[in-house]
Coordinates of C-alpha atoms in Angstrom, one line a residue:
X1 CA 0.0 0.0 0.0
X2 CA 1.0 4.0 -0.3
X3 CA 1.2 5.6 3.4
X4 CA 1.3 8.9 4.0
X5 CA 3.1 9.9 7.0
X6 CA 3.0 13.4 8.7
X7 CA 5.5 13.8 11.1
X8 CA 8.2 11.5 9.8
X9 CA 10.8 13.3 11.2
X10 CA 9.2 13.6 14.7
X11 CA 10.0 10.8 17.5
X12 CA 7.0 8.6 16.5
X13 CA 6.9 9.0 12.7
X14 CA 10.9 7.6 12.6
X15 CA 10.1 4.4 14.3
X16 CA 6.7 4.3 12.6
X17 CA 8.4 5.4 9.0
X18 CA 10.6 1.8 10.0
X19 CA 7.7 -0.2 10.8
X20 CA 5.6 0.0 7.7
X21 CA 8.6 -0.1 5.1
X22 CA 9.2 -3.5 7.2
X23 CA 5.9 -4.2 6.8
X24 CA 6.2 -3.8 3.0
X25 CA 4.5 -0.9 2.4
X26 CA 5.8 2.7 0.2
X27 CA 5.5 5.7 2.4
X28 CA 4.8 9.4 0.9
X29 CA 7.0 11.4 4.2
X30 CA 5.7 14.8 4.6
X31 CA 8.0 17.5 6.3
X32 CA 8.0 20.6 6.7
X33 CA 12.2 20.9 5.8
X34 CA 13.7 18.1 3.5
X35 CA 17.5 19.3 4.8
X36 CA 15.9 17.5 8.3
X37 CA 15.3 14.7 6.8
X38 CA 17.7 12.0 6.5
X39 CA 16.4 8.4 6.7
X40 CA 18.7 5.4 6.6
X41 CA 20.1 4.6 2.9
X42 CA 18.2 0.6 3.0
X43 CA 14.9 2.9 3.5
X44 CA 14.8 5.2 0.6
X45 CA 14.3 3.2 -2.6
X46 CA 10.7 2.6 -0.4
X47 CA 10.2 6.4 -0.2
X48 CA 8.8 9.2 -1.9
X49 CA 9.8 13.1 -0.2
X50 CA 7.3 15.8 -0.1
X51 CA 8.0 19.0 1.6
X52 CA 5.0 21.0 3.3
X53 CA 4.0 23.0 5.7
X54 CA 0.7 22.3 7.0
X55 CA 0.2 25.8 8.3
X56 CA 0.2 27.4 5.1
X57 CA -3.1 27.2 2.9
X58 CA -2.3 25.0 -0.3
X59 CA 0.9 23.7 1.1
X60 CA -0.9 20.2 -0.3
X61 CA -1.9 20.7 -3.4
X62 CA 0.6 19.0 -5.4
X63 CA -0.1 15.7 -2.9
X64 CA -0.5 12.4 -4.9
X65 CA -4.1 11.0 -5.7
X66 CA -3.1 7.2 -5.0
X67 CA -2.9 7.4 -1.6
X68 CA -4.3 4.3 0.3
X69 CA -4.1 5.4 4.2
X70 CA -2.6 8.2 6.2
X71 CA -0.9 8.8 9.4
X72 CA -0.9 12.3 10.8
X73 CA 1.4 12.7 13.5
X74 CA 2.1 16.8 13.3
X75 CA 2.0 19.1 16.2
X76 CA 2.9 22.6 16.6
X77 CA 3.4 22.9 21.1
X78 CA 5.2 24.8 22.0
X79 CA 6.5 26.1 18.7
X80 CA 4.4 29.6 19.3
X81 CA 2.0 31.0 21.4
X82 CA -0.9 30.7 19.2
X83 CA 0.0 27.2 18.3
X84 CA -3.8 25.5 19.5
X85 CA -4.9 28.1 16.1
X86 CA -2.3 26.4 14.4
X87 CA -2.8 23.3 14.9
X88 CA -6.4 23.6 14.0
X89 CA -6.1 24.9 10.9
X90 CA -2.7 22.6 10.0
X91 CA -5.8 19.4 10.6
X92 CA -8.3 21.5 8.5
X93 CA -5.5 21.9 5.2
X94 CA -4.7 18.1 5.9
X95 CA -8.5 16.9 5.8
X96 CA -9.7 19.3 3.0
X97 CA -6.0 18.1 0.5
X98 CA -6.9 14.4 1.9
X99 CA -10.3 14.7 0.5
X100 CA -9.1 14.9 -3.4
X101 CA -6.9 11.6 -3.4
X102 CA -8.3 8.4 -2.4
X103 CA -7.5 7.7 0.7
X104 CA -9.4 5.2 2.9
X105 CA -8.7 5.4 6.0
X106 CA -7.1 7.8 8.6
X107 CA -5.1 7.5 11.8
X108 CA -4.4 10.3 14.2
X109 CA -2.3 9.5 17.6
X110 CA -3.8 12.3 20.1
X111 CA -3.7 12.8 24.0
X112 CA -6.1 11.2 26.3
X113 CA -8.9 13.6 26.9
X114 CA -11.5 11.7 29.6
X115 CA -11.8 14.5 32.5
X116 CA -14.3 17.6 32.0
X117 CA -11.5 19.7 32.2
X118 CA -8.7 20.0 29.7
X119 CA -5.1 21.7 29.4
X120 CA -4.3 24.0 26.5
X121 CA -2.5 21.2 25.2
X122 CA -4.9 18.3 25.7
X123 CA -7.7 20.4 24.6
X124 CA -5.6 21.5 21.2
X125 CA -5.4 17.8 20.7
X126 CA -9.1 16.9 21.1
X127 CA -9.9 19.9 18.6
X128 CA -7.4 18.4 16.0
X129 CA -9.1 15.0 16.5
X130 CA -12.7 16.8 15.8
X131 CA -11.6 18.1 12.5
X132 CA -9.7 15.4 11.2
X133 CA -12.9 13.3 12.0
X134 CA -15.0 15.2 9.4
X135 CA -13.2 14.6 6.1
X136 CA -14.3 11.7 3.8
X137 CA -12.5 8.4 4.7
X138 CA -12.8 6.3 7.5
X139 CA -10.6 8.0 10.0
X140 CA -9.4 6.2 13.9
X141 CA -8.0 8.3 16.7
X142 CA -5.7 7.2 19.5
X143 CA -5.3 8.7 23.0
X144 CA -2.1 8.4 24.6
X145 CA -0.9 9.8 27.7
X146 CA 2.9 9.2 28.9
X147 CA 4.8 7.4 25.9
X148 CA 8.0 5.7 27.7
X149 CA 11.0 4.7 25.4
X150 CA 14.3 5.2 24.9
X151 CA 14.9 9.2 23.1
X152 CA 11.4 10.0 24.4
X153 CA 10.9 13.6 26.4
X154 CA 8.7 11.9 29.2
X155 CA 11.7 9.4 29.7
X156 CA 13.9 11.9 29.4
X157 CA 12.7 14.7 31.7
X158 CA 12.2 11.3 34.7
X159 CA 15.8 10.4 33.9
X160 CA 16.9 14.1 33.9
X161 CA 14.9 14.3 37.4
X162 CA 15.9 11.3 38.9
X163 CA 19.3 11.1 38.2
X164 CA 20.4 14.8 39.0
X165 CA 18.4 14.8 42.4
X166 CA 18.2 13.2 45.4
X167 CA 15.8 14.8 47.5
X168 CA 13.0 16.2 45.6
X169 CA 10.1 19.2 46.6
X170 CA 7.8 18.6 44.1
X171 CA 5.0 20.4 42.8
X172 CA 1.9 18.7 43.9
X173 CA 0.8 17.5 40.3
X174 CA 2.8 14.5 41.1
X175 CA 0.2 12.8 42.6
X176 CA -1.7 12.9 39.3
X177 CA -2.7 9.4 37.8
X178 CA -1.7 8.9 34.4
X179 CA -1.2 5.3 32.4
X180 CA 1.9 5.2 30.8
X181 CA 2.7 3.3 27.4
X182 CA 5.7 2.0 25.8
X183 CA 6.5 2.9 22.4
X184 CA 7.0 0.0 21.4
X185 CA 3.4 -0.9 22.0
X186 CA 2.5 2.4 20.5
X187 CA 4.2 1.5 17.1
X188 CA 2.6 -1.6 17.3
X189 CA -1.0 -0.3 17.2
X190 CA -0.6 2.0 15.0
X191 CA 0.7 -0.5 12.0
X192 CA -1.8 -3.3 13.5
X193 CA -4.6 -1.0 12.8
X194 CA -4.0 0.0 9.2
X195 CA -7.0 -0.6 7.3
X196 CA -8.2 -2.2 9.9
X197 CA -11.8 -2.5 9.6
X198 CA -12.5 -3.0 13.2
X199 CA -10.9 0.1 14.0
X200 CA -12.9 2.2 11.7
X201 CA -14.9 5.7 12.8
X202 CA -13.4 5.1 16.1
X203 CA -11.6 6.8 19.2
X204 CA -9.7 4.5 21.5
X205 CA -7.8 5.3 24.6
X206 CA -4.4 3.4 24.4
X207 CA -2.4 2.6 27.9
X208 CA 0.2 0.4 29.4
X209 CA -1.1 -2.4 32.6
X210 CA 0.0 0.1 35.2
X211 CA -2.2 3.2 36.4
X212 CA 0.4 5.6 38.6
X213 CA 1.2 9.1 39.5
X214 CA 3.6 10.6 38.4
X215 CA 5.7 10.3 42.0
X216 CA 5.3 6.8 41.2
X217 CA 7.0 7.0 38.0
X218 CA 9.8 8.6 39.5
X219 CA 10.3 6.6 42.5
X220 CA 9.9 3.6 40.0
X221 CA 12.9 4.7 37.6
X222 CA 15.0 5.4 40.7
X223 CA 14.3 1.8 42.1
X224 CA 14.6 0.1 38.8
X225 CA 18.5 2.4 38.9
X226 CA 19.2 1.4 42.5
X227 CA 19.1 5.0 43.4
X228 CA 17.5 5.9 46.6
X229 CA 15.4 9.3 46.1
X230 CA 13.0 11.0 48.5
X231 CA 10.2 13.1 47.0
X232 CA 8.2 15.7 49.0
X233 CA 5.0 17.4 47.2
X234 CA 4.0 20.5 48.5
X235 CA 1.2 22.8 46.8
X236 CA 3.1 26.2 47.3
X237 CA 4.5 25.6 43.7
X238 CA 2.5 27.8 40.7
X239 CA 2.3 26.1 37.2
X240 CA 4.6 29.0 36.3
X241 CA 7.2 28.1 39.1
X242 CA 7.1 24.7 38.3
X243 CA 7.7 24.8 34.4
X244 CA 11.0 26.9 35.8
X245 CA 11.4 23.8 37.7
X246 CA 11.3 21.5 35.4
X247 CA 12.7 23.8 32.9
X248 CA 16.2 24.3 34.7
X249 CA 16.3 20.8 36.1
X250 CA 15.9 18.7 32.6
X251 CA 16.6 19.5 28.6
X252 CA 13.1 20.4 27.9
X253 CA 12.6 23.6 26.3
X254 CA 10.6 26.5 28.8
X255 CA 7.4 26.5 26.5
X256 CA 7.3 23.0 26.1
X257 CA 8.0 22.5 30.1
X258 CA 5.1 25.3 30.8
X259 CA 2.5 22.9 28.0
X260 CA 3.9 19.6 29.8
X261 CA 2.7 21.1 33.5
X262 CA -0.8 22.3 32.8
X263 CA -1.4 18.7 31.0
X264 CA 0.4 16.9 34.3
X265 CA -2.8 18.3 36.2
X266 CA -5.0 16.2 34.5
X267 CA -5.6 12.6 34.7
X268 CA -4.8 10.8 31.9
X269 CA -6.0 7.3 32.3
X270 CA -7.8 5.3 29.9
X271 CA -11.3 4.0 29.3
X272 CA -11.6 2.5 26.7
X273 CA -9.1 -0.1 25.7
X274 CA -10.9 -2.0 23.0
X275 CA -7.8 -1.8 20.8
X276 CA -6.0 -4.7 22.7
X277 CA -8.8 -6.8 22.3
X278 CA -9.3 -6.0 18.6
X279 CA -5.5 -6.2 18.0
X280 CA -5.1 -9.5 20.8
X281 CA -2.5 -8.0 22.4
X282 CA -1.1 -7.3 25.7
X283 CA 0.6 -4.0 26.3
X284 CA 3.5 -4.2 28.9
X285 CA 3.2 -2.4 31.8
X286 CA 6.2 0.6 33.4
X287 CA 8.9 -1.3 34.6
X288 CA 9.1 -3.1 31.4
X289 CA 9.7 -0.1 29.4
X290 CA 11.6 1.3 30.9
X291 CA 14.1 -1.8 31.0
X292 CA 13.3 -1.8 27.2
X293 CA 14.2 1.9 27.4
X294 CA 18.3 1.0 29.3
X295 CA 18.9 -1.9 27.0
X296 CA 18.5 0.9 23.8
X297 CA 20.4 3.2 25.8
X298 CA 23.3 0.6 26.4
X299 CA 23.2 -0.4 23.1
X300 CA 23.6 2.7 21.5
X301 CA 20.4 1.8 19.4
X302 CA 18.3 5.1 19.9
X303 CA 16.2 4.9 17.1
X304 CA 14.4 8.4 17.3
X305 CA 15.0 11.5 20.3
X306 CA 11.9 14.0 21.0
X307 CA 15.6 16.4 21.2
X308 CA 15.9 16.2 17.5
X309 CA 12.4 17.5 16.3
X310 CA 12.2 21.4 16.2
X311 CA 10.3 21.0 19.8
X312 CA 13.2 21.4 21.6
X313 CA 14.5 24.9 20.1
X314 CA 13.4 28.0 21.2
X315 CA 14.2 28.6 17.6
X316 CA 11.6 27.7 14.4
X317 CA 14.2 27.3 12.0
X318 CA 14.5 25.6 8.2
X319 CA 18.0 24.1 8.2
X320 CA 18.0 25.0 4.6
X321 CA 18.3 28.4 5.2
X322 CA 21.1 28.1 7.0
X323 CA 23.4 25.7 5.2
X324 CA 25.4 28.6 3.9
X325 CA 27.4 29.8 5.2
X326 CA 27.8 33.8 5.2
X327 CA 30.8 36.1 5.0
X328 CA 29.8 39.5 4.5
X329 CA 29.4 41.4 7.8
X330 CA 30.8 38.2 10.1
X331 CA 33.5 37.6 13.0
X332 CA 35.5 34.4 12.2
X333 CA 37.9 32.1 13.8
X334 CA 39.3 30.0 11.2
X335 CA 42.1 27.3 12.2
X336 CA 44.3 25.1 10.8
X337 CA 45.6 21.5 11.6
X338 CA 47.9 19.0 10.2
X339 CA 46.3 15.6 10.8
X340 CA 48.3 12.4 11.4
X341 CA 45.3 10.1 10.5
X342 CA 42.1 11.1 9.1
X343 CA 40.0 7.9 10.2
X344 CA 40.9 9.3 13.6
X345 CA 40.3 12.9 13.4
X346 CA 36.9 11.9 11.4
X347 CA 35.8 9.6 14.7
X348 CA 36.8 12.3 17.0
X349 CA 34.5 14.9 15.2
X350 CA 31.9 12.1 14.8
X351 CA 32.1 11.6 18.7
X352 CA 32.0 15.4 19.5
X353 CA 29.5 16.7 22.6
X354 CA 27.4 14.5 24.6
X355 CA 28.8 12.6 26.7
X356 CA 32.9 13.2 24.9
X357 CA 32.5 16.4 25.0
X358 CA 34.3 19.2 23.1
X359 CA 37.4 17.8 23.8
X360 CA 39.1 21.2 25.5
X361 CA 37.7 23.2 28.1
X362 CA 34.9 21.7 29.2
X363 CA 34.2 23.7 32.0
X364 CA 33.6 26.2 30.1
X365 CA 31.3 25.1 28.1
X366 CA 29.2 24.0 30.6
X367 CA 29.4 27.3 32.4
X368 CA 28.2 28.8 28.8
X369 CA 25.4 25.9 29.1
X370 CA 24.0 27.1 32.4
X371 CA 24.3 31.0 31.7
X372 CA 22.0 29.5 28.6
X373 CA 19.4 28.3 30.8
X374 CA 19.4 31.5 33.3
X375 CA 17.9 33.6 29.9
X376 CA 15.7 31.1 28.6
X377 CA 18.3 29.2 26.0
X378 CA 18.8 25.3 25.6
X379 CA 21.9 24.6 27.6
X380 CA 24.0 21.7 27.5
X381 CA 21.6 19.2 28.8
X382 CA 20.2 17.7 25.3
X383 CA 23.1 15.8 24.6
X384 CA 23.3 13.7 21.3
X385 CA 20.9 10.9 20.2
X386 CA 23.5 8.0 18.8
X387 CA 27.4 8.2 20.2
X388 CA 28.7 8.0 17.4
X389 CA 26.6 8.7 14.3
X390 CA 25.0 11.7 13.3
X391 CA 22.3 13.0 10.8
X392 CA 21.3 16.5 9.8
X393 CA 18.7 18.0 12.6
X394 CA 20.6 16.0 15.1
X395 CA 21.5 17.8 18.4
X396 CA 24.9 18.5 19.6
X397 CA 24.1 19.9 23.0
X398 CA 22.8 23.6 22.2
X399 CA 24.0 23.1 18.6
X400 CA 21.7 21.5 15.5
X401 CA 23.2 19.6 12.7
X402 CA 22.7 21.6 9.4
X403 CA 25.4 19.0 7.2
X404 CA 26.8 16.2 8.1
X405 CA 28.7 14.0 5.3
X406 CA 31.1 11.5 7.1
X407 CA 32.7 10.1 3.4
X408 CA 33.4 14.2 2.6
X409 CA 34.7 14.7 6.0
X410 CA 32.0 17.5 6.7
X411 CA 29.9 18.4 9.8
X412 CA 28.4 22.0 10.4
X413 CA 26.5 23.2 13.5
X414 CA 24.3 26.0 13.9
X415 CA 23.9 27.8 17.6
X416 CA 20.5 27.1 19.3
X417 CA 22.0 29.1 22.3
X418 CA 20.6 32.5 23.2
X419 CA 22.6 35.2 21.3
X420 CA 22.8 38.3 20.3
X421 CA 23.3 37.2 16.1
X422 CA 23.7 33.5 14.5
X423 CA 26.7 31.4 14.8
X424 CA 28.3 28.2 13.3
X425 CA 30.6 25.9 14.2
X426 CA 32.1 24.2 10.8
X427 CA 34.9 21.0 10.8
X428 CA 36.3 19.9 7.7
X429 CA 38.8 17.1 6.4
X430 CA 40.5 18.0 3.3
X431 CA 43.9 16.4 2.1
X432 CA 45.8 16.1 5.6
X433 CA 44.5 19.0 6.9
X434 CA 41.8 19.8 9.6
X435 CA 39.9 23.3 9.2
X436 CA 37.9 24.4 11.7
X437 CA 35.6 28.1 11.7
X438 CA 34.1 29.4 14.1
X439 CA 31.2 32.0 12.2
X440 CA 29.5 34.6 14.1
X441 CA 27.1 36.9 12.8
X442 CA 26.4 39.9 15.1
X443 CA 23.1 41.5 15.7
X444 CA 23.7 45.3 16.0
X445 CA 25.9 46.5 18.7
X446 CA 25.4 43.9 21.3
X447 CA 26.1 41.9 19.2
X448 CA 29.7 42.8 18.7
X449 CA 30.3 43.6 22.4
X450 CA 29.7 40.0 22.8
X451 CA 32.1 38.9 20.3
X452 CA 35.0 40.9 21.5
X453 CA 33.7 39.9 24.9
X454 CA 34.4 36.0 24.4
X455 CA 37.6 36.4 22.4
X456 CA 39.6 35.8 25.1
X457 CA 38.2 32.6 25.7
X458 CA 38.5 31.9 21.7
X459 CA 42.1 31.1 21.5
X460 CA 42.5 28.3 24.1
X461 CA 39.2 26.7 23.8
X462 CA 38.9 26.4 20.2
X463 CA 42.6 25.6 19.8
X464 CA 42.7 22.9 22.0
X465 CA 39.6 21.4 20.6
X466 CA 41.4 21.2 17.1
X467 CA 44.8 20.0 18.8
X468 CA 43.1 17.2 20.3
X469 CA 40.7 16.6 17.2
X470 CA 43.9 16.7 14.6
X471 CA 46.3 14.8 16.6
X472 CA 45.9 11.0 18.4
X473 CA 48.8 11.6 20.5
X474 CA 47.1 14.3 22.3
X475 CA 45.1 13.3 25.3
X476 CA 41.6 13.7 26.0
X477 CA 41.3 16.2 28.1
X478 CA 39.7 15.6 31.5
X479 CA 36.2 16.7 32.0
X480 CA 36.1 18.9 34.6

């Protein structure tokens, strides 16, 4: 069959983009920047790319006709303000293109929306359901509350939680009840429904076999890491002075942490959980996942990170628009390195941030990290997806991936940081030589004042990145 699937390069669509090629079928991947979008080279003879953004009226038009089913995975929290208007029109241009191909059926993965009451967020997604419901084809929409996997933000922000601190006053929201779900299972309904005709005109809510709170989940990853944690909820803490909590604490992004608080005061537990009948399956319950979640981790066999979508920028940027690199009117720090082996120096740049590091300095950086978080930036705290491979719209701590071509011996970054301008961070292999630029493109006068500012730091930060990069015999640096 021919799939179209919104979202592909989101944390659901890659593992779902996987599932149906495996599955046999040829997948039409919507995005809304191609230079994002770099699937794995056994994948692509099964796909067909077409760039779109739902937002704009007619984004759609040139859709194909023989289209058999749909997926739409798109969202737009935390991206703006106004994003539940966004999102509602995105689902309006997707049902009214959908409408002049001949597509049969319809599958939307939502939030769980069972109490009177809804979040902004919850309440977004009920809407989107509502309109994608009224267009000609047989559509199914399933609820989820807390996905658990490996590269997802909810396991993310209880590992970032858990990990960093031992004694915990928490907001009282932790003593909502939610039903967690592992992606694994979530993937799995979603391909075992396809034109399904028991799952037709339908709403199902989809959950794992444990009901907790959210102190539960916590206390549960800390037991399940032999880490003894104590957890105090108080109700002193305003929605606003606890997205600054969760904010500083983990890598999610401010307006993302502010959506994820006002949904975390609403149960999300299901009530209808027909699928698992209609499917005959057994979803697995917390402590599963998450041991499904470590052995990925171990493994180094992330498949997809909620980091990597555009979610966790402050910044809506196409990575098209940045892949040049400009000259006029820029501050640059260009070096120069002999190398002694280039398969070397090419793993060393392949390896950079994360958990490695930046190889010189990094103190520093991590002082730059948390100044980042005091004015609302990223910091240092996403990390990197895979340890050692990366794709275009990866991140690189408060970097994002515009190129990356390891046979070409290429890789540029582009600062997510708060600044005053744009700046790129560019390696490149040619011959025996390493060159590394540093590009900064000031914004007006503060701009510049910050340029000169962090000079200083320039010379022995980004020279001892490129000694250690160029040369084996160098050693890694200590972290500090």
């Amino acid at each position: 069959m021919t799939i179209l699937l919104t979202g592909a390069t989101g944390y659901i669509g890659k593992r779902l983009l996987s599932a149906l090629i495996r599955n046999g079928h040829h997948v039409i991947c919507c995005v809304r920047d191609r230079a994002r979008f770099s699937p794995p080279a056994s994948l692509q003879p099964f796909i067909t790319l077409y760039e779109a953004d739902l937002s704009t009226a007619g984004a759609l038009d040139g859709l194909p006709k023989d289209i058999d089913a749909a997926y739409y995975l798109v969202h737009s929290m935390s991206a703006s303000t106004d994003y539940r208007q966004t999102e509602q029109q995105s689902a309006i241009h997707f049902r009214d293109a959908l409408a002049r191909t001949s597509v049969k059926h319809v599958m939307y993965l939502g939030g769980i929306a069972n109490e009177e009451t809804l979040s902004d967020h919850l309440g977004s997604r009920l809407t989107v359901e509502q309109e994608l419901a009224r267009g000609p084809y047989h559509f199914t929409a399933f609820r989820a509350g807390i996905i658990i996997g490996s590269g997802s933000a909810s396991f993310e922000i209880i590992r970032d939680l858990v990990e960093v601190l031992p004694v915990m006053i928490a907001p009282k929201w932790l003593n909502t009840r939610c039903q967690p779900i592992a992606i694994a299972d979530v993937i799995s309904i979603l391909t075992g429904s396809l034109m399904n005709e028991n799952t037709f005109d339908q709403v199902f809510d989809i959950g794992g076999t444990d009901i907790l709170t959210y102190r539960d989940m916590l206390l549960g990853y800390a037991d399940s890491r032999q880490l003894k944690r104590h957890i105090w909820t108080v109700p002193v803490l305003s929605p606003r002075l606890s997205s600054y909590w969760l904010y500083f604490v983990t890598s999610t992004s401010f307006n993302l942490a502010r959506n994820l608080v006002d949904s975390m005061s609403v149960e999300v537990v299901c009530r209808d959980t027909r699928i698992n009948s209609i499917l005959d399956m057994k979803p697995i319950g917390y402590r599963e996942a998450l041991k499904r979640a470590f052995t990925k981790i171990e493994n180094n066999e992330i498949e997809s990170s909620w980091k990597d979508s555009s979610i966790s920028s402050n910044l809506k940027i196409r990575i098209s628009d940045f892949i040049q690199v400009p000259t006029h009117g820029c501050f640059t720090d260009r070096r120069v390195a002999s190398i002694q082996d280039r398969s070397v120096s090419l793993a060393r740049i392949w390896s950079i941030g994360g958990e490695t590091g930046w190889y010189y300095g990094d103190f520093l950086w991590e002082i730059r990290g948390f100044l980042d978080k005091l004015i609302g930036g990223v910091g240092l705290r996403r990390g990197r997806t895979n340890r050692d491979s990366i794709s275009p719209g990866d991140t690189l701590d408060f970097w994002r991936v515009l190129y990356a071509n390891r046979e070409e011996g290429r890789l540029l970054l582009f600062a997510e940081m708060k600044l005053p301008g744009e700046a790129w961070l560019e390696f490149r292999l040619e011959a025996n030589q390493l060159i590394q630029t540093a590009t900064f493109r000031p914004l007006g006068l503060a701009g510049r004042l910050y340029w000169y500012s962090v000079l200083p730091f320039h010379h022995f930060i980004f020279q001892g990145m490129i000694d250690a990069i160029s040369n084996p015999d160098i050693r890694e640096v200590k972290k500090t």
